Short mmCIF file of C-alpha atoms in Angstrom, two decimals:
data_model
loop_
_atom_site.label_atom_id
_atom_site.label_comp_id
_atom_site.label_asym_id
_atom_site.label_seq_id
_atom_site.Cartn_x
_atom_site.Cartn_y
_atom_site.Cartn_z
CA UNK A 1178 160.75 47.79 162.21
CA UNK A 1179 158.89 47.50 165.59
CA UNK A 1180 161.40 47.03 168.93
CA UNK A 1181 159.38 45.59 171.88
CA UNK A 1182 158.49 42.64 174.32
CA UNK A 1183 156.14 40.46 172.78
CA UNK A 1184 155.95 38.24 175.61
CA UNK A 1185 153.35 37.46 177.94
CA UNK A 1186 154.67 38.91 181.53
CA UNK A 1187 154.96 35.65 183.15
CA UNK A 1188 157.45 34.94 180.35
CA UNK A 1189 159.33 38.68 180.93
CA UNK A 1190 162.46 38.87 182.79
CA UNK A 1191 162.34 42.57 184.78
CA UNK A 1192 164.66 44.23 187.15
CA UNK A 1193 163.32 47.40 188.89
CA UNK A 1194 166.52 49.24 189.99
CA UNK A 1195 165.79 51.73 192.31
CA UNK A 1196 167.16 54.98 192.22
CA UNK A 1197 167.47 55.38 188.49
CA UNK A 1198 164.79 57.64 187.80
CA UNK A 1199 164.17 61.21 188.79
CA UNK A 1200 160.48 61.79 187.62
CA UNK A 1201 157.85 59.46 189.07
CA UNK A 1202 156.24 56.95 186.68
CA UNK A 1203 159.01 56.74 184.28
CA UNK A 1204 160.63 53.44 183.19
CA UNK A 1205 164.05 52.99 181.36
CA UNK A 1206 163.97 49.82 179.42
CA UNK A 1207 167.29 48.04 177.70
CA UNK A 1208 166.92 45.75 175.03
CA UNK A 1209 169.34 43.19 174.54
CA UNK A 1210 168.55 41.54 171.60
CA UNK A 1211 166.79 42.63 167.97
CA UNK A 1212 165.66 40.22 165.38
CA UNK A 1213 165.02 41.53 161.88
CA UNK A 1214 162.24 39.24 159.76
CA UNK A 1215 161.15 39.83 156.60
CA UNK A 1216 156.99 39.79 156.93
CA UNK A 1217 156.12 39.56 153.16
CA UNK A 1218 154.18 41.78 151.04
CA UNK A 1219 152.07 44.48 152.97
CA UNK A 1220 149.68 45.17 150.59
CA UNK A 1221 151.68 48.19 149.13
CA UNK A 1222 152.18 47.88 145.30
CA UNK A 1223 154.61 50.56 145.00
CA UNK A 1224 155.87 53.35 146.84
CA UNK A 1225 156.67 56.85 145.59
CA UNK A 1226 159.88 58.47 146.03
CA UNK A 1227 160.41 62.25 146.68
CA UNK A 1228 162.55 62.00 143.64
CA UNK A 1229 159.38 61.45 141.84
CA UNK A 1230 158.03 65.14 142.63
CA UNK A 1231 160.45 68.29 141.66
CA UNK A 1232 159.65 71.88 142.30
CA UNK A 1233 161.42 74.62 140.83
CA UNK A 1234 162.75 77.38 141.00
CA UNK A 1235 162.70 77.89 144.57
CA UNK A 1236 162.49 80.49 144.78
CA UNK A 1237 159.98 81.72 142.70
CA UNK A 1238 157.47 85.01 142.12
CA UNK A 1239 154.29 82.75 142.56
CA UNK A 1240 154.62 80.91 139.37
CA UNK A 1241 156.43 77.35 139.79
CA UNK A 1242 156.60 74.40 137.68
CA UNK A 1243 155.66 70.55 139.07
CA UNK A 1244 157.54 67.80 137.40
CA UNK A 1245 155.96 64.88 138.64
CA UNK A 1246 155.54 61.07 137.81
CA UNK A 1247 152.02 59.03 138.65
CA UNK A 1248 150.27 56.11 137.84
CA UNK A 1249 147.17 56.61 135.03
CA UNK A 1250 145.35 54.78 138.10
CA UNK A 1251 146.80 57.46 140.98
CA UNK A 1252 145.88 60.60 141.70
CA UNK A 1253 148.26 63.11 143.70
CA UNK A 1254 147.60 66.23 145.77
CA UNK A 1255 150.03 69.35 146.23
CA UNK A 1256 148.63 71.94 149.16
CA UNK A 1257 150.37 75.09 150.26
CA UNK A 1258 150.24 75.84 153.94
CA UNK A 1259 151.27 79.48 155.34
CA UNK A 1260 153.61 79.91 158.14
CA UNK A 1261 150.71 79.10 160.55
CA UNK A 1262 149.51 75.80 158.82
CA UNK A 1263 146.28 76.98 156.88
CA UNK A 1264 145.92 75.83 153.78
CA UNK A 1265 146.17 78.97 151.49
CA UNK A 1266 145.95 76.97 147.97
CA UNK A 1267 145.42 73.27 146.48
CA UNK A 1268 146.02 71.42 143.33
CA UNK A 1269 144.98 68.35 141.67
CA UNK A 1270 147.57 66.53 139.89
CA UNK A 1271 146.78 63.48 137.24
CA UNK A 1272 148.79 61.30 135.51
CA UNK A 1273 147.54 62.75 131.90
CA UNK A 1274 150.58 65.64 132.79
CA UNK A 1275 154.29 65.19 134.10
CA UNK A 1276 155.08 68.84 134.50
CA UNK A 1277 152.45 71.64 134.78
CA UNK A 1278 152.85 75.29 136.12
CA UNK A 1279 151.31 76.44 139.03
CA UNK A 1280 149.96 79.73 139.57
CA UNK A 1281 150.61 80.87 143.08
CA UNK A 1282 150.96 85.38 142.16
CA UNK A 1283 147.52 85.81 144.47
CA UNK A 1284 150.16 84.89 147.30
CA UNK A 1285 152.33 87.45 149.43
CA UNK A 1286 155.93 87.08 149.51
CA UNK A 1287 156.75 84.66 152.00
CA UNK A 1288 157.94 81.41 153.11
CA UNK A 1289 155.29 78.65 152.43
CA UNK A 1290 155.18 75.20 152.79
CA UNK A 1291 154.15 72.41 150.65
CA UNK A 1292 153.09 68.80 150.93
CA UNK A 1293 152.35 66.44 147.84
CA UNK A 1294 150.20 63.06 148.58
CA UNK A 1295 149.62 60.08 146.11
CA UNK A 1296 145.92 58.64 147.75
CA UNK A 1297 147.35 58.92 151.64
CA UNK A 1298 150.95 58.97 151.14
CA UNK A 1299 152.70 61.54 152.30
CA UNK A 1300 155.74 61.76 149.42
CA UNK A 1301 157.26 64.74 149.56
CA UNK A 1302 157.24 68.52 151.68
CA UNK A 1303 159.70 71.42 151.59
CA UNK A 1304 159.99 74.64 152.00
CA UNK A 1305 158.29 76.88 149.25
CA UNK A 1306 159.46 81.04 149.44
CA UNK A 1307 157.90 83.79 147.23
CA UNK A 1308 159.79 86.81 146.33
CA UNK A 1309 157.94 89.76 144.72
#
């Protein structure tokens, strides 16, 4: 959904009101009306759901299992960031597995996160925490 004036400013009804703002260079703007229209197909052929990708047990001692579901023509990603946002381990995932176990012991005990991408998409991150 995108909000805005799509009108030329000749064809833009303002009213500056003074007084209204306390920082400089601000602007306050009230919209009045908002027209939803469907646009079509986007080019997307089908979206993935977080429901798609399940983690468990979460907690975990570095080993985890990845239930997943993908496409024979998609390939997905799942990387582990640290605390700080470094990427501290990767893994491929294909569509020739639905679950597989990943082998995380090398890590500390910790909280992690993770992120799991089909091609570009974003589809899922969460929290991931290591006990030992």
């Amino acid at each position: 959904m995108t909000i805005g004036n799509f009108h030329l400013p000749a064809n833009t009804n303002t009213q500056i009101i003074n007084g209204g703002a306390v920082v400089p260079n601000m602007a306050y703007y009230y919209i009045d009306d908002v027209s939803v229209t469907d646009c079509g197909s986007v080019g997307v052929a089908e979206i993935k759901k977080e429901e798609d990708f399940k983690l468990y047990p979460n907690p975990n001692n570095g080993n985890f299992n990845l239930e997943y579901n993908i496409s024979s023509t998609e390939t997905a990603l799942l990387t582990i960031y640290d605390v700080a946002g470094r990427i501290v381990k990767q893994q491929i995932l294909t569509s020739e597995n639905k679950t597989i176990v990943i082998n995380a012991t090398e890590l500390n005990a910790g909280v992690y996160y993770y992120e799991i991408k089909v091609g570009e998409q974003k589809v899922k991150s969460d929290k991931l925490i290591i006990i030992k």
